[in-house]
CSV table of C-alpha atoms and ligand atoms in Angstrom, one decimal:
chain,number,residue,atom,x,y,z
A,1,UNK,CA,-23.4,-22.3,1.1
A,2,UNK,CA,-26.5,-21.8,-0.9
A,3,UNK,CA,-28.3,-19.1,0.8
A,4,UNK,CA,-31.9,-19.5,-0.5
A,5,UNK,CA,-33.9,-22.5,-1.5
A,6,UNK,CA,-32.7,-23.9,-4.7
A,7,UNK,CA,-35.6,-26.4,-5.2
A,8,UNK,CA,-38.1,-23.5,-5.5
A,9,UNK,CA,-38.2,-23.0,-9.3
A,10,UNK,CA,-40.3,-20.1,-10.5
A,11,UNK,CA,-40.1,-17.9,-13.6
A,12,UNK,CA,-37.6,-15.1,-14.1
A,13,UNK,CA,-39.1,-11.8,-13.1
A,14,UNK,CA,-40.0,-9.5,-16.0
A,15,UNK,CA,-37.8,-6.4,-15.7
A,16,UNK,CA,-38.6,-3.0,-17.1
A,17,UNK,CA,-35.5,-2.1,-19.3
A,18,UNK,CA,-36.9,1.2,-20.5
A,19,UNK,CA,-34.4,3.3,-18.4
A,20,UNK,CA,-31.5,1.4,-19.5
A,21,UNK,CA,-32.5,1.4,-23.2
A,22,UNK,CA,-33.5,5.1,-23.3
A,23,UNK,CA,-30.0,5.9,-24.7
A,24,UNK,CA,-31.2,4.5,-28.0
A,25,UNK,CA,-33.5,7.5,-28.4
A,26,UNK,CA,-30.5,9.9,-27.9
A,27,UNK,CA,-28.3,11.3,-30.7
A,28,UNK,CA,-25.0,9.8,-31.2
A,29,UNK,CA,-22.1,11.5,-32.7
A,30,UNK,CA,-23.2,10.1,-36.2
A,31,UNK,CA,-26.6,11.7,-35.8
A,32,UNK,CA,-25.2,15.2,-35.4
A,33,UNK,CA,-24.1,17.6,-38.1
A,34,UNK,CA,-20.5,18.4,-36.9
A,35,UNK,CA,-18.8,19.2,-40.2
A,36,UNK,CA,-16.6,22.2,-40.0
A,37,UNK,CA,-18.0,23.0,-36.5
A,38,UNK,CA,-16.3,23.8,-33.2
A,39,UNK,CA,-17.1,20.8,-30.9
A,40,UNK,CA,-16.7,20.6,-27.1
A,41,UNK,CA,-16.0,17.0,-26.1
A,42,UNK,CA,-16.4,16.0,-22.5
A,43,UNK,CA,-13.8,13.2,-22.0
A,44,UNK,CA,-12.7,11.3,-18.9
A,45,UNK,CA,-9.0,11.8,-18.7
A,46,UNK,CA,-8.9,11.2,-15.0
A,47,UNK,CA,-5.7,9.1,-15.4
A,48,UNK,CA,-3.6,7.7,-12.7
A,49,UNK,CA,-0.3,9.6,-12.0
A,50,UNK,CA,2.8,8.6,-10.1
A,51,UNK,CA,4.7,10.8,-7.6
A,52,UNK,CA,6.5,12.5,-10.4
A,53,UNK,CA,3.2,13.3,-12.2
A,54,UNK,CA,3.8,10.8,-14.9
A,55,UNK,CA,0.9,9.0,-16.4
A,56,UNK,CA,1.0,5.4,-15.4
A,57,UNK,CA,-2.0,4.2,-17.5
A,58,UNK,CA,-3.2,6.2,-20.5
A,59,UNK,CA,-6.0,3.9,-21.6
A,60,UNK,CA,-8.6,6.5,-20.8
A,61,UNK,CA,-7.0,8.8,-23.4
A,62,UNK,CA,-6.5,6.1,-25.9
A,63,UNK,CA,-10.2,5.1,-25.6
A,64,UNK,CA,-11.4,8.5,-26.9
A,65,UNK,CA,-9.2,8.3,-30.2
A,66,UNK,CA,-12.1,6.9,-32.4
A,67,UNK,CA,-14.3,10.0,-31.4
A,68,UNK,CA,-11.5,12.5,-31.9
A,69,UNK,CA,-10.4,10.9,-35.3
A,70,UNK,CA,-14.0,11.1,-36.5
A,71,UNK,CA,-14.2,14.8,-35.6
A,72,UNK,CA,-10.8,15.5,-37.3
A,73,UNK,CA,-12.1,13.7,-40.4
A,74,UNK,CA,-15.1,16.1,-40.3
A,75,UNK,CA,-12.8,19.1,-40.2
A,76,UNK,CA,-13.9,20.1,-36.7
A,77,UNK,CA,-12.0,22.2,-34.3
A,78,UNK,CA,-12.1,20.4,-31.0
A,79,UNK,CA,-12.2,21.7,-27.5
A,80,UNK,CA,-11.5,19.0,-24.8
A,81,UNK,CA,-12.6,19.1,-21.2
A,82,UNK,CA,-11.9,16.7,-18.5
A,83,UNK,CA,-11.4,16.7,-14.7
A,84,UNK,CA,-8.3,15.2,-13.0
A,85,UNK,CA,-8.3,14.0,-9.5
A,86,UNK,CA,-9.9,15.8,-6.6
A,87,UNK,CA,-8.5,19.4,-6.2
A,88,UNK,CA,-11.6,20.4,-4.2
A,89,UNK,CA,-12.5,23.7,-6.0
A,90,UNK,CA,-9.0,25.2,-6.0
A,91,UNK,CA,-5.9,25.2,-8.1
A,92,UNK,CA,-3.6,22.3,-7.3
A,93,UNK,CA,-0.4,22.5,-9.4
A,94,UNK,CA,0.0,18.6,-9.4
A,95,UNK,CA,-3.5,18.2,-10.9
A,96,UNK,CA,-3.1,20.4,-14.0
A,97,UNK,CA,-3.8,18.8,-17.3
A,98,UNK,CA,-0.2,19.2,-18.6
A,99,UNK,CA,0.7,15.4,-18.5
A,100,UNK,CA,-2.5,14.7,-20.4
A,101,UNK,CA,-1.6,17.4,-22.9
A,102,UNK,CA,1.8,15.7,-23.5
A,103,UNK,CA,0.2,12.3,-24.0
A,104,UNK,CA,-2.4,13.6,-26.4
A,105,UNK,CA,0.5,15.1,-28.5
A,106,UNK,CA,2.0,11.6,-28.7
A,107,UNK,CA,-1.2,10.0,-29.8
A,108,UNK,CA,-1.9,12.7,-32.4
A,109,UNK,CA,1.6,13.6,-33.8
A,110,UNK,CA,0.3,15.5,-36.9
A,111,UNK,CA,-2.2,17.7,-35.0
A,112,UNK,CA,-1.7,21.0,-33.4
A,113,UNK,CA,-2.9,20.7,-29.8
A,114,UNK,CA,-3.0,23.7,-27.5
A,115,UNK,CA,-3.8,24.0,-23.8
A,116,UNK,CA,-5.2,26.8,-21.8
A,117,UNK,CA,-4.5,27.7,-18.1
A,118,UNK,CA,-8.1,27.8,-17.1
A,119,UNK,CA,-11.4,26.5,-18.5
A,120,UNK,CA,-13.5,29.7,-18.5
A,121,UNK,CA,-12.9,33.4,-18.9
A,122,UNK,CA,-12.0,35.9,-21.6
A,123,UNK,CA,-8.6,34.6,-22.4
A,124,UNK,CA,-9.9,31.0,-22.8
A,125,UNK,CA,-12.7,32.3,-24.9
A,126,UNK,CA,-10.3,34.0,-27.2
A,127,UNK,CA,-8.2,30.9,-27.5
A,128,UNK,CA,-11.2,28.9,-28.4
A,129,UNK,CA,-12.3,31.6,-30.9
A,130,UNK,CA,-8.9,31.5,-32.6
A,131,UNK,CA,-8.9,27.7,-32.9
A,132,UNK,CA,-8.6,26.5,-36.5
A,133,UNK,CA,-10.0,23.5,-38.2
A,134,UNK,CA,-8.4,20.2,-37.2
A,135,UNK,CA,-6.8,21.8,-34.2
A,136,UNK,CA,-7.4,20.8,-30.6
A,137,UNK,CA,-7.6,22.8,-27.4
A,138,UNK,CA,-7.4,21.1,-24.1
A,139,UNK,CA,-9.0,23.0,-21.2
A,140,UNK,CA,-7.5,23.2,-17.7
A,141,UNK,CA,-9.1,21.0,-14.9
A,142,UNK,CA,-12.6,22.2,-14.4
A,143,UNK,CA,-12.6,21.0,-10.8
A,144,UNK,CA,-10.3,24.0,-10.0
A,145,UNK,CA,-13.6,25.7,-9.7
A,146,UNK,CA,-16.0,24.7,-6.9
A,147,UNK,CA,-18.8,25.3,-9.4
A,148,UNK,CA,-18.0,22.3,-11.5
A,149,UNK,CA,-19.0,19.7,-8.9
A,150,UNK,CA,-22.0,21.8,-7.8
A,151,UNK,CA,-23.4,21.6,-11.3
A,152,UNK,CA,-23.5,25.5,-11.3
A,153,UNK,CA,-25.4,26.8,-14.3
A,154,UNK,CA,-23.5,30.1,-14.7
A,155,UNK,CA,-20.3,28.2,-14.8
A,156,UNK,CA,-21.8,25.7,-17.3
A,157,UNK,CA,-23.0,28.5,-19.5
A,158,UNK,CA,-19.5,29.9,-19.6
A,159,UNK,CA,-18.1,26.6,-20.7
A,160,UNK,CA,-20.8,26.3,-23.4
A,161,UNK,CA,-19.5,29.5,-25.0
A,162,UNK,CA,-16.4,27.7,-26.2
A,163,UNK,CA,-18.1,25.6,-29.0
A,164,UNK,CA,-21.2,25.1,-31.2
A,165,UNK,CA,-21.8,21.4,-30.5
A,166,UNK,CA,-21.4,19.2,-27.4
A,167,UNK,CA,-20.2,15.6,-27.3
A,168,UNK,CA,-20.2,13.5,-24.2
A,169,UNK,CA,-17.5,10.7,-24.4
A,170,UNK,CA,-16.8,10.6,-20.7
A,171,UNK,CA,-18.6,7.2,-19.7
A,172,UNK,CA,-16.9,7.0,-16.3
A,173,UNK,CA,-18.3,10.3,-15.3
A,174,UNK,CA,-21.8,9.9,-16.9
A,175,UNK,CA,-23.5,9.0,-13.5
A,176,UNK,CA,-22.6,12.4,-12.1
A,177,UNK,CA,-24.5,15.6,-12.4
A,178,UNK,CA,-21.8,18.1,-12.7
A,179,UNK,CA,-21.5,21.4,-14.7
A,180,UNK,CA,-19.4,19.9,-17.6
A,181,UNK,CA,-21.4,16.7,-17.8
A,182,UNK,CA,-25.0,17.8,-17.0
A,183,UNK,CA,-25.7,21.5,-16.5
A,184,UNK,CA,-23.9,22.3,-19.8
A,185,UNK,CA,-26.5,20.5,-21.8
A,186,UNK,CA,-29.0,23.2,-21.2
A,187,UNK,CA,-26.9,25.5,-23.3
A,188,UNK,CA,-26.4,23.5,-26.4
A,189,UNK,CA,-29.0,22.8,-29.0
A,190,UNK,CA,-26.9,20.0,-30.6
A,191,UNK,CA,-25.5,17.4,-28.1
A,192,UNK,CA,-24.9,13.7,-28.3
A,193,UNK,CA,-22.6,10.9,-27.2
A,194,UNK,CA,-19.3,9.8,-28.6
A,195,UNK,CA,-18.1,6.3,-29.6
A,196,UNK,CA,-16.7,5.3,-26.3
A,197,UNK,CA,-20.0,6.0,-24.5
A,198,UNK,CA,-21.8,4.3,-27.3
A,199,UNK,CA,-19.7,1.1,-27.0
A,200,UNK,CA,-20.2,1.0,-23.2
A,201,UNK,CA,-23.9,1.5,-23.3
A,202,UNK,CA,-24.4,-1.1,-26.0
A,203,UNK,CA,-22.3,-3.7,-24.3
A,204,UNK,CA,-23.6,-3.3,-20.7
A,205,UNK,CA,-27.2,-2.9,-21.6
A,206,UNK,CA,-27.3,-5.9,-23.9
A,207,UNK,CA,-25.7,-8.0,-21.1
A,208,UNK,CA,-28.6,-7.1,-18.8
A,209,UNK,CA,-31.4,-7.0,-21.3
A,210,UNK,CA,-30.5,-10.1,-23.4
A,211,UNK,CA,-28.2,-12.1,-21.2
A,212,UNK,CA,-26.8,-15.4,-22.3
A,213,UNK,CA,-27.8,-18.0,-19.8
A,214,UNK,CA,-26.9,-19.3,-17.3
A,215,UNK,CA,-26.1,-15.6,-16.4
A,216,UNK,CA,-23.9,-15.3,-13.3
A,217,UNK,CA,-23.1,-12.0,-11.4
A,218,UNK,CA,-20.1,-11.9,-9.1
A,219,UNK,CA,-20.2,-9.1,-6.5
A,220,UNK,CA,-17.3,-8.3,-4.3
A,221,UNK,CA,-15.2,-5.5,-3.2
A,222,UNK,CA,-16.4,-3.3,-0.3
A,223,UNK,CA,-19.0,-0.8,-1.5
A,224,UNK,CA,-21.8,-2.8,0.0
A,225,UNK,CA,-24.4,-0.2,-0.4
A,226,UNK,CA,-23.9,0.4,-4.1
A,227,UNK,CA,-23.7,-3.2,-4.8
A,228,UNK,CA,-26.9,-4.1,-3.0
A,229,UNK,CA,-28.7,-1.9,-5.5
A,230,UNK,CA,-27.4,-4.3,-8.2
A,231,UNK,CA,-28.7,-7.3,-6.3
A,232,UNK,CA,-32.0,-5.7,-5.9
A,233,UNK,CA,-32.4,-5.2,-9.7
A,234,UNK,CA,-30.7,-8.4,-10.8
A,235,UNK,CA,-32.6,-10.7,-8.4
A,236,UNK,CA,-35.0,-12.6,-10.5
A,237,UNK,CA,-33.1,-11.7,-13.7
A,238,UNK,CA,-29.6,-13.3,-13.2
A,239,UNK,CA,-29.5,-17.1,-12.7
A,240,UNK,CA,-26.8,-16.9,-10.1
A,241,UNK,CA,-25.4,-14.2,-7.7
A,242,UNK,CA,-22.0,-14.9,-6.2
A,243,UNK,CA,-21.0,-12.7,-3.2
A,244,UNK,CA,-17.4,-12.5,-2.1
A,245,UNK,CA,-14.8,-9.9,-1.1
A,246,UNK,CA,-15.6,-7.4,1.6
A,247,UNK,CA,-19.4,-7.7,0.7
A,248,UNK,CA,-19.7,-11.2,2.1
A,249,UNK,CA,-19.2,-10.2,5.8
A,250,UNK,CA,-22.4,-8.3,6.0
A,251,UNK,CA,-24.1,-11.3,4.5
A,252,UNK,CA,-22.5,-13.5,7.2
A,253,UNK,CA,-24.0,-11.2,9.8
A,254,UNK,CA,-27.4,-11.4,8.1
A,255,UNK,CA,-27.1,-15.3,8.5
A,256,UNK,CA,-26.1,-14.9,12.2
A,257,UNK,CA,-22.4,-15.6,11.9
A,258,UNK,CA,-19.7,-13.7,13.9
A,259,UNK,CA,-17.2,-11.9,11.7
A,260,UNK,CA,-14.5,-10.6,14.1
A,261,UNK,CA,-13.0,-7.4,12.9
A,262,UNK,CA,-13.9,-7.8,9.2
A,263,UNK,CA,-15.5,-5.0,7.1
A,264,UNK,CA,-19.2,-4.6,7.4
A,265,UNK,CA,-22.1,-2.3,6.8
A,266,UNK,CA,-24.5,-2.7,9.7
A,267,UNK,CA,-27.1,-0.5,8.2
A,268,UNK,CA,-27.6,-3.1,5.4
A,269,UNK,CA,-28.1,-6.3,7.4
A,270,UNK,CA,-31.9,-6.2,7.5
A,271,UNK,CA,-32.1,-5.5,3.8
A,272,UNK,CA,-29.8,-8.5,3.1
A,273,UNK,CA,-32.0,-10.7,5.3
A,274,UNK,CA,-34.9,-9.9,3.0
A,275,UNK,CA,-33.0,-10.8,-0.1
A,276,UNK,CA,-31.9,-14.1,1.4
A,277,UNK,CA,-35.5,-14.9,2.5
A,278,UNK,CA,-37.1,-14.0,-0.9
A,279,UNK,CA,-38.0,-17.2,-2.7
A,280,UNK,CA,-40.3,-15.7,-5.3
A,281,UNK,CA,-37.6,-16.0,-8.0
A,282,UNK,CA,-35.2,-18.5,-9.3
A,283,UNK,CA,-31.9,-16.6,-8.7
A,284,UNK,CA,-29.6,-18.5,-6.5
A,285,UNK,CA,-27.4,-16.4,-4.2
A,286,UNK,CA,-24.1,-18.0,-3.1
A,287,UNK,CA,-21.9,-16.8,-0.3
A,288,UNK,CA,-18.4,-18.2,0.7
A,289,UNK,CA,-18.2,-21.2,3.0
A,290,UNK,CA,-14.6,-20.6,4.1
A,291,UNK,CA,-12.4,-17.6,4.2
A,292,UNK,CA,-8.8,-16.5,4.8
A,293,UNK,CA,-8.3,-14.4,8.0
A,294,UNK,CA,-5.4,-12.5,9.5
A,295,UNK,CA,-4.7,-10.6,12.6
A,296,UNK,CA,-3.3,-7.4,11.0
A,297,UNK,CA,-3.7,-6.4,7.3
A,298,UNK,CA,-0.5,-4.4,7.1
A,299,UNK,CA,1.7,-6.7,9.0
A,300,UNK,CA,0.1,-10.2,9.2
A,301,UNK,CA,1.8,-12.5,11.7
A,302,UNK,CA,-1.0,-15.0,11.5
A,303,UNK,CA,-2.9,-16.0,8.2
A,304,UNK,CA,-5.2,-19.0,8.2
A,305,UNK,CA,-8.2,-20.4,6.5
A,306,UNK,CA,-11.4,-20.9,8.5
A,307,UNK,CA,-15.0,-22.0,7.9
A,308,UNK,CA,-17.4,-19.0,8.2
A,309,UNK,CA,-18.8,-20.6,11.4
A,310,UNK,CA,-15.5,-20.3,13.0
A,311,UNK,CA,-14.4,-16.7,12.6
A,312,UNK,CA,-12.6,-15.5,15.8
A,313,UNK,CA,-13.2,-12.3,17.6
A,314,UNK,CA,-9.8,-10.9,16.5
A,315,UNK,CA,-9.9,-12.2,12.9
A,316,UNK,CA,-10.0,-9.9,9.9
A,317,UNK,CA,-11.4,-11.6,6.7
A,318,UNK,CA,-9.2,-10.9,3.8
A,319,UNK,CA,-10.0,-13.3,1.0
A,320,UNK,CA,-12.3,-16.2,0.1
A,321,UNK,CA,-10.9,-19.7,1.1
A,322,UNK,CA,-9.9,-22.6,-1.2
A,323,UNK,CA,-13.2,-24.6,-0.7
A,324,UNK,CA,-15.1,-21.5,-1.7
A,325,UNK,CA,-12.8,-21.0,-4.7
A,326,UNK,CA,-13.7,-24.5,-6.0
A,327,UNK,CA,-17.3,-24.1,-5.3
A,328,UNK,CA,-17.5,-20.7,-7.2
A,329,UNK,CA,-15.5,-22.2,-10.1
A,330,UNK,CA,-18.2,-24.9,-10.3
A,331,UNK,CA,-20.9,-22.4,-10.7
A,332,UNK,CA,-18.9,-20.4,-13.2
A,333,UNK,CA,-18.1,-23.5,-15.3
A,334,UNK,CA,-21.8,-23.8,-15.9
A,335,UNK,CA,-22.3,-20.1,-16.8
A,336,UNK,CA,-22.5,-18.6,-20.3
A,337,UNK,CA,-22.2,-15.1,-19.2
A,338,UNK,CA,-20.5,-13.6,-16.2
A,339,UNK,CA,-20.6,-10.0,-15.0
A,340,UNK,CA,-18.0,-9.3,-12.4
A,341,UNK,CA,-17.9,-6.3,-10.1
A,342,UNK,CA,-15.7,-6.2,-7.1
A,343,UNK,CA,-12.5,-8.4,-6.1
A,344,UNK,CA,-12.9,-11.5,-4.0
A,345,UNK,CA,-10.3,-10.2,-1.4
A,346,UNK,CA,-7.6,-7.5,-0.7
A,347,UNK,CA,-5.9,-8.6,-4.0
A,348,UNK,CA,-3.5,-5.6,-3.8
A,349,UNK,CA,-1.5,-7.7,-1.3
A,350,UNK,CA,0.2,-10.8,-2.6
A,351,UNK,CA,-0.9,-12.8,0.5
A,352,UNK,CA,-4.5,-12.1,-0.1
A,353,UNK,CA,-4.7,-12.2,-3.9
A,354,UNK,CA,-5.4,-15.8,-4.4
A,355,UNK,CA,-9.3,-15.8,-4.6
A,356,UNK,CA,-9.4,-13.0,-7.1
A,357,UNK,CA,-6.6,-14.4,-9.2
A,358,UNK,CA,-7.8,-18.0,-9.3
A,359,UNK,CA,-11.4,-16.8,-10.3
A,360,UNK,CA,-10.0,-14.5,-12.9
A,361,UNK,CA,-7.7,-17.2,-14.3
A,362,UNK,CA,-10.5,-19.7,-14.4
A,363,UNK,CA,-12.8,-17.4,-16.4
A,364,UNK,CA,-10.1,-16.7,-19.0
A,365,UNK,CA,-8.7,-20.2,-19.3
A,366,UNK,CA,-12.3,-21.6,-19.8
A,367,UNK,CA,-13.2,-18.7,-22.2
A,368,UNK,CA,-16.3,-17.8,-20.3
A,369,UNK,CA,-17.9,-14.7,-21.7
A,370,UNK,CA,-17.0,-12.1,-19.0
A,371,UNK,CA,-17.7,-8.5,-18.5
A,372,UNK,CA,-15.7,-6.6,-15.9
A,373,UNK,CA,-17.2,-3.5,-14.2
A,374,UNK,CA,-15.6,-1.6,-11.3
A,375,UNK,CA,-12.3,0.3,-11.2
A,376,UNK,CA,-10.6,-2.1,-8.7
A,377,UNK,CA,-11.9,-5.2,-10.5
A,378,UNK,CA,-10.3,-3.9,-13.7
A,379,UNK,CA,-7.1,-3.1,-11.9
A,380,UNK,CA,-7.1,-6.7,-10.6
A,381,UNK,CA,-7.4,-8.1,-14.1
A,382,UNK,CA,-4.6,-5.9,-15.3
A,383,UNK,CA,-2.4,-6.9,-12.4
A,384,UNK,CA,-2.8,-10.6,-13.3
A,385,UNK,CA,-2.3,-9.6,-17.0
A,386,UNK,CA,-5.6,-11.3,-18.0
A,387,UNK,CA,-7.2,-8.2,-19.7
A,388,UNK,CA,-6.9,-9.8,-23.2
A,389,UNK,CA,-8.9,-12.8,-22.1
A,390,UNK,CA,-12.1,-11.1,-21.1
A,391,UNK,CA,-14.9,-9.9,-23.4
A,392,UNK,CA,-15.1,-6.4,-22.1
A,393,UNK,CA,-13.7,-4.2,-19.4
A,394,UNK,CA,-15.9,-1.2,-18.6
A,395,UNK,CA,-14.1,2.1,-18.1
A,396,UNK,CA,-16.7,3.2,-15.6
A,397,UNK,CA,-17.1,1.9,-12.1
A,398,UNK,CA,-20.1,3.9,-10.7
A,399,UNK,CA,-21.5,4.4,-14.2
A,400,UNK,CA,-21.5,0.6,-14.9
A,401,UNK,CA,-23.1,-0.2,-11.5
A,402,UNK,CA,-25.8,2.3,-12.3
A,403,UNK,CA,-26.7,0.5,-15.5
A,404,UNK,CA,-26.7,-2.7,-13.5
A,405,UNK,CA,-29.2,-1.2,-11.1
A,406,UNK,CA,-31.5,-0.3,-14.1
A,407,UNK,CA,-30.8,3.3,-13.9
A,408,UNK,CA,-30.5,5.9,-16.7
A,409,UNK,CA,-27.2,7.9,-16.6
A,410,UNK,CA,-28.0,11.6,-16.0
A,411,UNK,CA,-25.3,12.8,-18.4
A,412,UNK,CA,-26.9,10.7,-21.2
A,413,UNK,CA,-30.4,11.7,-20.3
A,414,UNK,CA,-29.8,15.3,-21.0
A,415,UNK,CA,-28.5,14.8,-24.6
A,416,UNK,CA,-30.6,15.6,-27.6
A,417,UNK,CA,-33.4,13.3,-28.7
A,418,UNK,CA,-33.1,11.7,-32.1
B,1,ADP,P1,-14.8,-2.1,-7.7
B,1,ADP,O1,-13.9,-0.9,-7.7
B,1,ADP,O2,-14.2,-3.2,-8.5
B,1,ADP,O3,-16.2,-1.8,-7.8
B,1,ADP,P2,-14.9,-1.8,-4.7
B,1,ADP,O4,-14.4,-0.4,-5.0
B,1,ADP,O5,-16.3,-2.1,-4.2
B,1,ADP,O6,-14.6,-2.6,-6.1
B,1,ADP,O7,-13.9,-2.5,-3.7
B,1,ADP,C1,-12.6,-2.7,-4.1
B,1,ADP,C2,-11.8,-2.9,-2.8
B,1,ADP,O8,-12.3,-3.9,-2.0
B,1,ADP,C3,-10.3,-3.3,-3.1
B,1,ADP,O9,-9.4,-2.3,-2.8
B,1,ADP,C4,-10.1,-4.5,-2.2
B,1,ADP,O10,-8.9,-4.5,-1.5
B,1,ADP,C5,-11.2,-4.4,-1.2
B,1,ADP,N1,-11.6,-5.6,-0.5
B,1,ADP,C6,-11.9,-6.8,-1.1
B,1,ADP,N2,-12.1,-7.8,-0.2
B,1,ADP,C7,-12.0,-7.2,1.0
B,1,ADP,C8,-12.1,-7.6,2.3
B,1,ADP,N3,-12.3,-8.9,2.7
B,1,ADP,N4,-11.9,-6.7,3.4
B,1,ADP,C9,-11.6,-5.4,3.1
B,1,ADP,N5,-11.5,-5.0,1.8
B,1,ADP,C10,-11.7,-5.8,0.8
B,2,MG,MG1,-13.6,0.8,-6.4
């Protein structure tokens, strides 16, 4: 199962953390003079909605309460902007911010919270101008305008007219260069990050920069390309890298195994071969030794466990096998810090959830310090009701991956220097 040579013991590779730590040079909400000012806060209220348009999980709104309370205490008037879903540059009625507006009113019962029907234009500007101290104004979904995603500067300038100070508290969107997260910063003198962004940056960067060792990274899910970037940065820094989920099959190909009809990224096989060959560091890479396969994900008539050397032509790999679960648990039991990004199988289906569930339960029951990154991984932890047992669940999938790749988030980079 061990993919590279464990007897080769060399030093950890020195990493350059300057990109990750650059946020410390940026202004936080505490460094800005916001008293009595009108503040535009970029939040990420991209909440899940059911068919009736009801919010099924309002944590993204709840997570911004500390920032909003701070601003209310400072007598600010607050303009809020967030995207919701993917309307694709046109008005989509089901993606209006109305459910978010209702939820905000529940969270802030004593505060007058208004909502506009657009996010730019004369009417919106007037409503913003008339906003009083300790009132809030929620803008309509900026993705109703094609300019938002294009980071259009004219559009960003129009948004900037609505306030004096800009605060970014949208961690989950901080890896994107869009008008309301990036372009807009050109038009504000005073701009900094809020408490949610601060907490995320502090937690995630310290896990990479000063890991408790042994430090184990679990990578799964199916975004092979994104996650290989994490391997590239953490090789030589982490003690162990465990690969499972849909990621693993491209690794099997790199090792010369057949994978039947399982997910793969053929463009990444050569890169993986390089990682597996590289023995200039002491990071051990582990891949599954057995997996669960089926014949049809939606309607499985056959589900069985096979060693990775025995995957049939018609098989689809859907979870890690029991031997692998035990082997991974052994590595985790010797770990002091675990960063987990990507489920071990198609956990959304009961038949294929065991690998993800067993690993999650093991981490919580053994009180192993665990950080969860990745939207689907967080959903898995919630599904198994284990969210209270882990040290930290990041609210940003792509943004947390970027930090684990050693990158600076663009929406943070454009904030004011201290
Ligand atoms: P995260 O959001 O945690 O970063 P990804 O987005 O990369 O994770 O991938 C999550 C998805 O990967 C889940 O929906 C899960 O069903 C899927 N997945 C996990 N294992 C497999 C597999 N063996 N084959 C196909 N999909 C898988
Ligand atoms: Mg995902």
